[in-house]
Coordinates of C-alpha atoms and ligand atoms in Angstrom, one line a residue:
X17 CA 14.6 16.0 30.8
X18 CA 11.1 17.1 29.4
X19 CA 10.9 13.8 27.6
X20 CA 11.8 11.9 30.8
X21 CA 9.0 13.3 33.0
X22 CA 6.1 13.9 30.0
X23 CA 3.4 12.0 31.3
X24 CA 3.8 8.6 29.6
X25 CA 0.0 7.5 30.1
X26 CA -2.9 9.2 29.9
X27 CA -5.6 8.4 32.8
X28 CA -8.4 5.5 31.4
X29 CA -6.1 4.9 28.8
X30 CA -6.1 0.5 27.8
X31 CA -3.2 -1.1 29.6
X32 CA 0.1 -2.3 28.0
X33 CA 3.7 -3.5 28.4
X34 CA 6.0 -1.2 31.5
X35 CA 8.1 1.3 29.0
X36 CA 11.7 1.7 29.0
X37 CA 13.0 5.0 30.2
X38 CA 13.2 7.4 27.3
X39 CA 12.3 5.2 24.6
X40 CA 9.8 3.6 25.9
X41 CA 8.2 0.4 24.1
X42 CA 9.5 1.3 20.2
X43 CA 11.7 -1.7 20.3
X44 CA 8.9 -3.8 20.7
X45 CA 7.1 -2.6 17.3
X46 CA 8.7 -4.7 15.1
X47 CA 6.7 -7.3 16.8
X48 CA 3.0 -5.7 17.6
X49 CA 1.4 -7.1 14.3
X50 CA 2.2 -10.4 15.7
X51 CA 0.3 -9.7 18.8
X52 CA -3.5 -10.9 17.6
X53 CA -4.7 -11.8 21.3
X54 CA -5.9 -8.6 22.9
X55 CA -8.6 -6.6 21.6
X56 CA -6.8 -3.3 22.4
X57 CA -3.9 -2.3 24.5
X58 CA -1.2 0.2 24.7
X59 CA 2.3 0.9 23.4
X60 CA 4.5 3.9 24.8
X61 CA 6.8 5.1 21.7
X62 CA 9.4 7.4 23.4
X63 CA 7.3 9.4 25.0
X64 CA 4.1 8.9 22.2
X65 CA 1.4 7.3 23.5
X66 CA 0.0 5.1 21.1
X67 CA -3.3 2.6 21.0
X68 CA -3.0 -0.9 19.1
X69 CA -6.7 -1.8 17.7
X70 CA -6.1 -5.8 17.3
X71 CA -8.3 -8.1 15.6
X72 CA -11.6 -8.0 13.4
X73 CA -13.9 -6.9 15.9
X74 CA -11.8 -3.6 17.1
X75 CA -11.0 -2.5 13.9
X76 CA -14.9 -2.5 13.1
X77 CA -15.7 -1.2 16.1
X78 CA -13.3 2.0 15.6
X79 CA -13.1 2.5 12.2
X80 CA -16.3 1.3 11.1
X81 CA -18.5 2.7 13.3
X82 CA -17.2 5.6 15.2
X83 CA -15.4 6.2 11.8
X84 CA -15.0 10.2 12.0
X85 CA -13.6 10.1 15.2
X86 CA -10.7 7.4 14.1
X87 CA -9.9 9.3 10.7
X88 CA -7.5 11.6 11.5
X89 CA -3.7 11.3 10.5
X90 CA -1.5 11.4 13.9
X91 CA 1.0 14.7 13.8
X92 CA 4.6 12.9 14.2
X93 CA 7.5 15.2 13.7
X94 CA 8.2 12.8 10.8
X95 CA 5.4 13.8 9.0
X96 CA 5.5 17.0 9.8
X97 CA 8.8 17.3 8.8
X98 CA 8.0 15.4 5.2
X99 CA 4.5 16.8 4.3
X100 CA 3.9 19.6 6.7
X101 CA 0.4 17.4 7.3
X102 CA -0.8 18.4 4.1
X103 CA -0.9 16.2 0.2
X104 CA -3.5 13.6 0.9
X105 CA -2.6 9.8 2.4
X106 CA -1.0 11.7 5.5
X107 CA -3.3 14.8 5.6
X108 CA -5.2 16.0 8.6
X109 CA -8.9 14.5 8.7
X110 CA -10.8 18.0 7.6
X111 CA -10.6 20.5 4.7
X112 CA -7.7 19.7 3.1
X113 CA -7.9 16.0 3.1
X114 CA -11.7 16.5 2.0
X115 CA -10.1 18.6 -1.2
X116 CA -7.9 16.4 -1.8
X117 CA -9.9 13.1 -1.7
X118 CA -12.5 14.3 -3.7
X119 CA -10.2 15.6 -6.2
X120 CA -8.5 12.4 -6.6
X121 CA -11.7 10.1 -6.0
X122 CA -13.0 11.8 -9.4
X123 CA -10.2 12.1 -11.1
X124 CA -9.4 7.9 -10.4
X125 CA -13.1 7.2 -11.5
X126 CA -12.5 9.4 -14.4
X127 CA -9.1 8.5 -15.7
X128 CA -8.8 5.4 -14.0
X129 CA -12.4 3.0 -14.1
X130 CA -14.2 1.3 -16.4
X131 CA -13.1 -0.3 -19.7
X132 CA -11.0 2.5 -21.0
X133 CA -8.4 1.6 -17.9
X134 CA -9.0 -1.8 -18.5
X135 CA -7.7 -1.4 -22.1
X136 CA -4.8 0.8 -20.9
X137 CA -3.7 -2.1 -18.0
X138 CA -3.9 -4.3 -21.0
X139 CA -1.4 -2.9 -22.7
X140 CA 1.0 -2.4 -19.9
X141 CA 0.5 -6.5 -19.5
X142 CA 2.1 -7.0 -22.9
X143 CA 5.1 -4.8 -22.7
X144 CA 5.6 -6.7 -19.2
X145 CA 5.1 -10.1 -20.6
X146 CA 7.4 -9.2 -23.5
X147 CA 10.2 -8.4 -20.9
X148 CA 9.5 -11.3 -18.7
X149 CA 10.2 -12.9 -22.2
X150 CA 13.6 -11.6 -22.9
X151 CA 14.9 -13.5 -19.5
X152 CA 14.2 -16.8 -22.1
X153 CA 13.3 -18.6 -18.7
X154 CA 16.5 -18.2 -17.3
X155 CA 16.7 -16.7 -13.2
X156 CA 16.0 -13.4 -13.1
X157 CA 14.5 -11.2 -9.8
X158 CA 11.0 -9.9 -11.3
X159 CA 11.4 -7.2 -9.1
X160 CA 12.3 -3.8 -10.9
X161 CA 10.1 -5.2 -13.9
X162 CA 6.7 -5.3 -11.5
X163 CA 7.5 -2.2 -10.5
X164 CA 7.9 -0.5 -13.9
X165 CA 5.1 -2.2 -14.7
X166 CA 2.7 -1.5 -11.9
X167 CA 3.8 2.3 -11.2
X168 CA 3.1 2.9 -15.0
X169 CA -0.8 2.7 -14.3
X170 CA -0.5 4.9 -11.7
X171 CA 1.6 7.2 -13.6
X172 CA -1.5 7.0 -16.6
X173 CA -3.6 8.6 -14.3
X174 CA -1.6 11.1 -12.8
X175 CA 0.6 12.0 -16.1
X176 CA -1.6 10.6 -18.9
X177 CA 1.2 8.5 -20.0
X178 CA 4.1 5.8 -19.3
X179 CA 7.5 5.6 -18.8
X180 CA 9.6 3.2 -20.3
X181 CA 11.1 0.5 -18.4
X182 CA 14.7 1.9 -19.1
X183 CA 13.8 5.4 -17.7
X184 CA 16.6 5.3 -15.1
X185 CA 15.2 8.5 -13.5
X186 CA 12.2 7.9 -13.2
X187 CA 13.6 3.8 -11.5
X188 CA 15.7 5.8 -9.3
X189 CA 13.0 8.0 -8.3
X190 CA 10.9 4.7 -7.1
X191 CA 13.6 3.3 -5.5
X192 CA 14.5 5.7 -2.9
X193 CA 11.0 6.5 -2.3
X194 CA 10.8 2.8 -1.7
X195 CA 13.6 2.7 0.3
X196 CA 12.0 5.6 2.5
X197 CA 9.1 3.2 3.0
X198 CA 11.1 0.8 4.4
X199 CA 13.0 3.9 6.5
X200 CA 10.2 5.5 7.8
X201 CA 9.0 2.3 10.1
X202 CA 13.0 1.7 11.6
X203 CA 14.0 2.6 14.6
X204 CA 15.8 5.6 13.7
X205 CA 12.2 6.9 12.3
X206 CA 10.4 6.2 15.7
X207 CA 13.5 7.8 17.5
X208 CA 13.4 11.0 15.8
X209 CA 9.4 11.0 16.8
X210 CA 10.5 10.5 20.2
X211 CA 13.6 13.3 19.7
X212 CA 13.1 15.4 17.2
X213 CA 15.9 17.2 18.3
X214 CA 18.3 14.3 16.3
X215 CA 16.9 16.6 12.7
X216 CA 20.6 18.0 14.1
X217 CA 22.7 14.7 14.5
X218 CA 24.6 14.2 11.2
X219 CA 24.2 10.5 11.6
X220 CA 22.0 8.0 11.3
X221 CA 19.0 6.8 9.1
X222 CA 16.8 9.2 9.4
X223 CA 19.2 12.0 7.4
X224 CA 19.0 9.3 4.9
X225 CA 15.3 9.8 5.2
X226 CA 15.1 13.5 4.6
X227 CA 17.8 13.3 1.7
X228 CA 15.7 10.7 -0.1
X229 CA 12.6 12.6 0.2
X230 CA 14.2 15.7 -1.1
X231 CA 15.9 14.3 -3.9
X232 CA 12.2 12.5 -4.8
X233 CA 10.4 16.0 -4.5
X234 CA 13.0 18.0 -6.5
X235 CA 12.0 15.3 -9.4
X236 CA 8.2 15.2 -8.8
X237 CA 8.7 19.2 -9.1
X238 CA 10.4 18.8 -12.1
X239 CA 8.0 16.5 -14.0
X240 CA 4.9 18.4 -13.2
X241 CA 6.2 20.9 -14.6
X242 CA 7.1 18.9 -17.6
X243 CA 3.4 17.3 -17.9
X244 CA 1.8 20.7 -17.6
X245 CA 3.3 22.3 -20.1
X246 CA 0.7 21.9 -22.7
X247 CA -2.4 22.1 -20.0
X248 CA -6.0 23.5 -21.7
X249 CA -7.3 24.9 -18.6
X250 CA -10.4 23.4 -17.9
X251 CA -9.8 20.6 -20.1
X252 CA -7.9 17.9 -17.5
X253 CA -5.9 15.2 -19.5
X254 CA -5.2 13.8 -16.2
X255 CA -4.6 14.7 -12.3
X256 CA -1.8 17.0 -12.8
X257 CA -4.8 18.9 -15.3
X258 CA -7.1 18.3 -12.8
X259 CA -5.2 19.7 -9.7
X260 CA -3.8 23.1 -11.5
X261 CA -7.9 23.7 -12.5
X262 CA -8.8 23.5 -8.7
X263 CA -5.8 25.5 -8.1
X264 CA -6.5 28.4 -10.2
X265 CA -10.4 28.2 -9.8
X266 CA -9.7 29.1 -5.5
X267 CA -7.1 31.0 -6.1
X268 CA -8.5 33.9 -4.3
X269 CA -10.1 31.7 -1.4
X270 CA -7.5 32.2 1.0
X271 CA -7.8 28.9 3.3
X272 CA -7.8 26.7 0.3
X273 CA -5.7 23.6 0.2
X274 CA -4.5 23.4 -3.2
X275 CA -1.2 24.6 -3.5
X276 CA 1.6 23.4 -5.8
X277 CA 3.5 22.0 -2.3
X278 CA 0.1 20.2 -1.6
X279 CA 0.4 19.1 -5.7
X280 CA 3.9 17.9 -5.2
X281 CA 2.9 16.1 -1.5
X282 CA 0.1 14.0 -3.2
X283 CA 1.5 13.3 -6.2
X284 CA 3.8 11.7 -4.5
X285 CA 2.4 9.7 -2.0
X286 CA -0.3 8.2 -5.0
X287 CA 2.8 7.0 -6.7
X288 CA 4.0 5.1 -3.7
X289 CA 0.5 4.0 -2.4
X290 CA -0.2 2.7 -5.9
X291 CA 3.2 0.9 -6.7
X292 CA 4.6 -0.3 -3.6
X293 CA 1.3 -2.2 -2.5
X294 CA 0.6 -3.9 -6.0
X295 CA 3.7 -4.7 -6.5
X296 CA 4.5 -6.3 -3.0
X297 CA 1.6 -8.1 -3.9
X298 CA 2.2 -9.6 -7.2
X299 CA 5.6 -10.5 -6.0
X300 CA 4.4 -12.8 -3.5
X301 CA 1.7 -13.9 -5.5
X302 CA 4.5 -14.8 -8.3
X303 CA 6.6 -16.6 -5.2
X304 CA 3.4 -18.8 -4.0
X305 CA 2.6 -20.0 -7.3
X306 CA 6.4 -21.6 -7.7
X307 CA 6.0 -22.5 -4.3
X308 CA 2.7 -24.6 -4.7
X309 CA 2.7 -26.0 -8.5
X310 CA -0.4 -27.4 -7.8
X311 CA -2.4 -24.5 -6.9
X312 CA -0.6 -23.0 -10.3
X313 CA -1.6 -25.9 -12.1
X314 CA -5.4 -25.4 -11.1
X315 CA -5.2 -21.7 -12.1
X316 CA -3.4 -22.1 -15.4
X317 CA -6.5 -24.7 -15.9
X318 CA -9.1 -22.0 -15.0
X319 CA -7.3 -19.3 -17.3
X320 CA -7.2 -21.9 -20.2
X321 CA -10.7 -23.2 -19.5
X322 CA -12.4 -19.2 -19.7
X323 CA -10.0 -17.7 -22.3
X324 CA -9.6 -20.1 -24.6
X325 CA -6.3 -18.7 -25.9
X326 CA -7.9 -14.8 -25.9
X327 CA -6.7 -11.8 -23.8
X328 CA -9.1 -11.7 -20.5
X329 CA -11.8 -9.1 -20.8
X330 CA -13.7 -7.1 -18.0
X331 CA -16.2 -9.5 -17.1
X332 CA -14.1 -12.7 -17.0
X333 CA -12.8 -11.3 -13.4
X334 CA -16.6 -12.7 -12.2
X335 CA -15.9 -16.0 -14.6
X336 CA -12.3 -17.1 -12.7
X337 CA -13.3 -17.9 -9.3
X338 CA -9.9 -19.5 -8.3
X339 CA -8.0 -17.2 -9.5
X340 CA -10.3 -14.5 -7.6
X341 CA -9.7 -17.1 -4.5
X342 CA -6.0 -17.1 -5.3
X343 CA -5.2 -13.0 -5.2
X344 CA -7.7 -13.5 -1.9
X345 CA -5.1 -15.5 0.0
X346 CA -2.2 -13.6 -1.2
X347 CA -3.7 -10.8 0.3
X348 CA -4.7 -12.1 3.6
X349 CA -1.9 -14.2 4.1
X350 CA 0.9 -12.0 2.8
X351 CA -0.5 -8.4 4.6
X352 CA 1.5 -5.9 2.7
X353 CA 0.5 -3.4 4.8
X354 CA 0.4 -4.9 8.1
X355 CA -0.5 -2.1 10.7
X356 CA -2.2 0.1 7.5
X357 CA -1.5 3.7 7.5
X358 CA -1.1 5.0 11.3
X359 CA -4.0 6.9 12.3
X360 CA -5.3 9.5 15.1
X361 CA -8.2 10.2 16.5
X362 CA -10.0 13.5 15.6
X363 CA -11.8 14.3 19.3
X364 CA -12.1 12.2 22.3
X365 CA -13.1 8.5 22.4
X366 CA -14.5 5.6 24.5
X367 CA -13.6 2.5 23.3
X368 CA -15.0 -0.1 25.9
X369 CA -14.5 1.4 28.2
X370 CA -11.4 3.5 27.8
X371 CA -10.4 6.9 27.1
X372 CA -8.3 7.8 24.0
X373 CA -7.7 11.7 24.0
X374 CA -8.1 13.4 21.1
X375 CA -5.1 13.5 19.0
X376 CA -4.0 9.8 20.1
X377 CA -2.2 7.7 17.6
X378 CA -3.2 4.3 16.7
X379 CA -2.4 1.4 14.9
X380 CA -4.8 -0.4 12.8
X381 CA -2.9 -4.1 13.0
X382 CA -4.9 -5.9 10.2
X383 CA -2.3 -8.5 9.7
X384 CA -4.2 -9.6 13.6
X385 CA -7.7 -9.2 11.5
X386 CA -6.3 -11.9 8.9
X387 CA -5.2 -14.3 11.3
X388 CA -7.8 -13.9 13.9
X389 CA -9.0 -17.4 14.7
X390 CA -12.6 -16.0 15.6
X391 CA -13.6 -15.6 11.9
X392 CA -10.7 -18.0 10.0
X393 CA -9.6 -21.5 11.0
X394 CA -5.9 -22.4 10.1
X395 CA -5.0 -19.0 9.6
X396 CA -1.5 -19.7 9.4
X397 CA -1.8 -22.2 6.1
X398 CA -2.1 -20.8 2.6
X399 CA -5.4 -22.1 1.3
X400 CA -7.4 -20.3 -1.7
X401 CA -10.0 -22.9 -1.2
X402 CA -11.3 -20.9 1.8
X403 CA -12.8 -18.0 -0.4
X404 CA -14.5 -21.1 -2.2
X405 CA -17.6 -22.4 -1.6
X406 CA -18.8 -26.2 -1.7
X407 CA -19.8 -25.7 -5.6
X408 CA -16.3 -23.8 -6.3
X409 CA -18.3 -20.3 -6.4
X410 CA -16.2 -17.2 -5.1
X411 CA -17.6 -16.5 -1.4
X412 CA -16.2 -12.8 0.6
X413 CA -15.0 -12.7 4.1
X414 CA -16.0 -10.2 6.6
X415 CA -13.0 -9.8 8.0
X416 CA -11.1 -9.8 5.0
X417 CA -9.5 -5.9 5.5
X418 CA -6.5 -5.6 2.9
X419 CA -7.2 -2.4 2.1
X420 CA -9.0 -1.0 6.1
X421 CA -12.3 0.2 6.3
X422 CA -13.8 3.7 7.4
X423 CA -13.1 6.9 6.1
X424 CA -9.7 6.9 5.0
X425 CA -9.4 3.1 3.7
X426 CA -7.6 2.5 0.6
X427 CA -8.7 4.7 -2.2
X428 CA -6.9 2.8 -4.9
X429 CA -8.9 -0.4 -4.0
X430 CA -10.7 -0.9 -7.4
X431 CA -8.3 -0.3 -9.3
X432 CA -5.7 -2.2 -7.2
X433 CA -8.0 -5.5 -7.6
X434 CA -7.9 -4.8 -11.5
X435 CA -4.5 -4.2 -11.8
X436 CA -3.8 -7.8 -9.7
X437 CA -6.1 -10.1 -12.1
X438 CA -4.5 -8.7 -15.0
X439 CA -1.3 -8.8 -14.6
X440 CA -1.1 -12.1 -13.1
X441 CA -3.7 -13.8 -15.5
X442 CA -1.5 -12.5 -18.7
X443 CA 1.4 -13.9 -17.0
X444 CA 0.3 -17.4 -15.8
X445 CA -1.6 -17.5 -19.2
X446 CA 1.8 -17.3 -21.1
X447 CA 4.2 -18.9 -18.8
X448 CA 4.8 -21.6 -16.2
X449 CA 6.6 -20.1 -12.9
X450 CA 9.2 -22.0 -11.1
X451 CA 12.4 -21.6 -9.2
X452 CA 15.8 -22.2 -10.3
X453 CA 17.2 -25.6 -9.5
X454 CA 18.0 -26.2 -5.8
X455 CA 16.5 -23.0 -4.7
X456 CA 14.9 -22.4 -1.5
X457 CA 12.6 -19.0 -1.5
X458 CA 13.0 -17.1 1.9
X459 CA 9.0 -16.7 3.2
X460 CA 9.7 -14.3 6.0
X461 CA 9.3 -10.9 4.7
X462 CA 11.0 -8.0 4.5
X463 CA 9.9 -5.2 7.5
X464 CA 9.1 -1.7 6.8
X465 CA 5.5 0.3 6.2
X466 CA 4.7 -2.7 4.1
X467 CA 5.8 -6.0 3.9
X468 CA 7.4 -7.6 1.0
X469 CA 9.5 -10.5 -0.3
X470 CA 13.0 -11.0 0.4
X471 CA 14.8 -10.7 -3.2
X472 CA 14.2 -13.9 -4.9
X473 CA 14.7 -15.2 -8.6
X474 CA 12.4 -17.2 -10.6
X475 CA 12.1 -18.6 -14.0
X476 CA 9.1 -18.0 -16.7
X477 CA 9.0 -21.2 -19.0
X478 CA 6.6 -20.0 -21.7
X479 CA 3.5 -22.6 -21.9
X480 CA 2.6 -24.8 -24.7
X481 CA -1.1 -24.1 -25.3
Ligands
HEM8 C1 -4.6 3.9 2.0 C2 -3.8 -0.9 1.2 C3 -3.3 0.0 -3.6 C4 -3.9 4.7 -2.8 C5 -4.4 2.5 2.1 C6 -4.5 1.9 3.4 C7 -4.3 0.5 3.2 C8 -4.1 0.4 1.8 C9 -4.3 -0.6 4.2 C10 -4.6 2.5 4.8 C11 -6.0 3.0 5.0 C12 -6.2 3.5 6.5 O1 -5.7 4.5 6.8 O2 -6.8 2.7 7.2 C13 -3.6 -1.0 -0.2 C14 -3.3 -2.3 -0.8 C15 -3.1 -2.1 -2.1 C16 -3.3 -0.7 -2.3 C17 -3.2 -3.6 0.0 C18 -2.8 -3.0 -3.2 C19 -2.9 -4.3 -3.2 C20 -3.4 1.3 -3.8 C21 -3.4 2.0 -5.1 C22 -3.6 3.3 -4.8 C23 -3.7 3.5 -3.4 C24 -3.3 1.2 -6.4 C25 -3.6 4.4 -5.8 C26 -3.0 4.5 -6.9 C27 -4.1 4.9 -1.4 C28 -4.3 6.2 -0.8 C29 -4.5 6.0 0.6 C30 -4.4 4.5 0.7 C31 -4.3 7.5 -1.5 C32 -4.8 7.0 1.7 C33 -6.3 7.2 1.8 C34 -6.5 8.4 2.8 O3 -5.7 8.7 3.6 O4 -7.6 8.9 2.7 N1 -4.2 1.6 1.2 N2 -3.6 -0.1 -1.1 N3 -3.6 2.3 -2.8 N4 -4.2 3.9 -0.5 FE1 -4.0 1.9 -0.8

């Protein structure tokens, strides 16, 4: 009965479509990153009042420049319920998330920059091209191998070492956490935000949710434990290092941040910000090239043209303007996270005119800033040769926002581009990507947080050079 008469809109709050009774407008989410006309309007989610910033010009104007007020994370049971609003991608904008950032800011320019990381993704190429290998160009769904692959940089920085692509507990760990991604933006998720009463109904997706998340934190426990074994305080190898320094150095500060829940919480969600993403993205980018041989053909010529044969270095990323143009399109065209992370904002706002309370959620949809017909024409056709200019020179976007803007955009950016022209430079260098005979790829994706290809195979002919 509370739910029924809680106030569903606050007063000078933007406009949006009448609510249902009880659950209110969640079945219409699935849909809101396909809404790109309205600048901002309004979305009732059982009983959770929630803004949608559409298009280039909102998201700047929120996030950009009133970027403190639109930082926060928003306090859904969900989360509460996962990571007590603590760890770091889902913290609450202030002292913990500034510990935590900071913390891992330094310890990804550290560990993960420069040409030390470069040589570590290098390697990681050839144990992935020498898998892609075994498949001797027969089918095969490059999947779990893009995965392994791309969660093993991640895993350098955080554990100073990889895991081998037959580490079943370490696949299974992914995979549920995966899977969780994909849960946590289903109905069942938004429901138990709306009722978080159903914690107590045996049923349904969400006890699926909390099982997962369990069974992934036990393990997380369990191999911190296992990578700190050897620590030389004050010596970090990597984060783990890193984040048991900061925790002993404030152990006596008593509204610290840093506590081995926290540890366990942000491990965590830099595994799955780091591998999910990438991965989604490589995957479509390995989809598109079978899909348009001649865009492959014109990269293959670039790779051939620059390398020469040789392993790419550092500065060739500046030297390969197509295939810079290429991973450009992939991710404005394929948004792999759609509606970014949800967000909150941290006191009161005016956004032209309306009144968002403090603590109000909102949705960032960038897929609307990528296909926003102000600042792209044909937004709905795959063309690299829009991040080209006239002399075939690499030209940026403004409203190119893969990774958001403002205070809590992506924080694996940098090395996120890296990881992208490596891996799929190494792999186009060495083979020629095409489907099997006869079959027809699926281009509508898969839902969840992100969005990601519909299982597909593919078959990697090595290339005569
Ligand atoms: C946040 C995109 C790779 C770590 C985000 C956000 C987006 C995003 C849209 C939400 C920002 C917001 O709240 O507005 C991507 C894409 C990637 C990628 C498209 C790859 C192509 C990575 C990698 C890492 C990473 C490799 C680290 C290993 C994070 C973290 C946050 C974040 C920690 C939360 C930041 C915060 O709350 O302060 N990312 N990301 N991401 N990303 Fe990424």
């Amino acid at each position: 009965i509370r739910q029924l008469v809680k106030q569903r809109r606050p007063r000078g709050f933007p406009p949006g479509p009448t609510p249902l009774p009880m659950i209110g407008n969640i079945l219409s989410l699935s849909k809101v990153f396909l809404t790109v006309r309205f600048f901002i309007f309004s979305l009732d989610l059982g009983g959770i009042s929630t803004v949608i910033l559409n298009g280039y010009d909102a998201i700047k104007e929120c996030l950009y420049h009133q970027s403190e007020v639109f930082a926060d994370r928003p306090s859904l049971p969900l989360f509460q319920k996962m990571t007590k609003m603590g760890g770091l991608l889902n913290c609450k904008y202030g002292r913990g998330w500034m510990e935590h950032h900071k913390l891992a800011v330094n310890c990804f320019r550290f560990f993960g920059s420069g040409q030390r990381m470069f040589g570590r993704i290098s390697e990681e190429c050839l144990f992935f091209l020498h898998a892609v290998e075994q498949h001797q160009g027969k089918p095969f769904n490059p999947k779990h191998l893009v995965t392994n692959a791309v969660s093993n940089i991640t895993n350098l920085i955080i554990f100073g070492q990889r895991f081998t692509y037959d580490d079943s507990d370490f696949q299974h760990m992914i995979e549920i956490f995966s899977e969780n991604v994909e849960l946590a933006a289903s109905g069942w998720a938004f429901l138990y935000n709306a009722f978080p009463w159903m914690e107590y109904v045996p049923f349904g997706k969400h006890q699926k949710l909390f099982r997962n998340a369990n069974k992934v934190y036990d393990f997380l426990l369990q191999i911190i434990k296992r990578f700190s074994q050897d620590r030389v305080p004050q010596s970090p190898q990597h984060y783990i290092d890193a984040y048991l320094d900061e925790m002993e150095q404030s152990a006596t500060d008593k509204a610290t941040s840093f506590s081995q829940d926290n540890l366990i919480f942000s491990v965590g969600e830099l595994i799955i910000a780091g591998t999910e993403t990438t991965t989604n993205c490589l995957r479509w980018a390995m989809l598109y090239m079978a899909l348009y041989p001649r865009i492959q053909e014109k990269v293959q010529m670039e790779i051939d043209c620059i390398l020469n044969g040789r392993p790419p270095a550092l500065e060739d990323k500046q030297r390969m303007p197509y295939v810079e143009a290429v991973l450009h399109e992939v991710l404005r065209f394929c948004n792999v996270v759609p509606l970014g992370i949800f967000r909150a904002t941290s006191q009161d706002a005016v956004v032209r005119g309306y009144t968002i309370p403090r603590g109000t959620m909102v949705i960032t949809n960038l897929y609307s800033v990528h296909f926003d017909e102000k600042y792209w024409s044909d937004p709905s056709i795959f063309c690299p040769e829009r991040f080209l200019d006239c002399n075939g020179k690499f030209v940026r976007h403004e409203a190119f926002l893969p990774f958001s803007i403002g205070k809590r955009h992506c924080l694996g950016e940098q090395l996120a581009r890296l990881e992208m022209f490596l891996f799929f430079t190494t792999l186009l260098q060495r083979f020629h990507l095409q489907f099997p005979e006869g079959f027809i790829p699926s281009l509508s994706p898969k839902l969840g947080m992100t969005l990601q290809p519909r299982s597909y195979s593919i078959c990697a002919i090595r290339r005569q050079q």
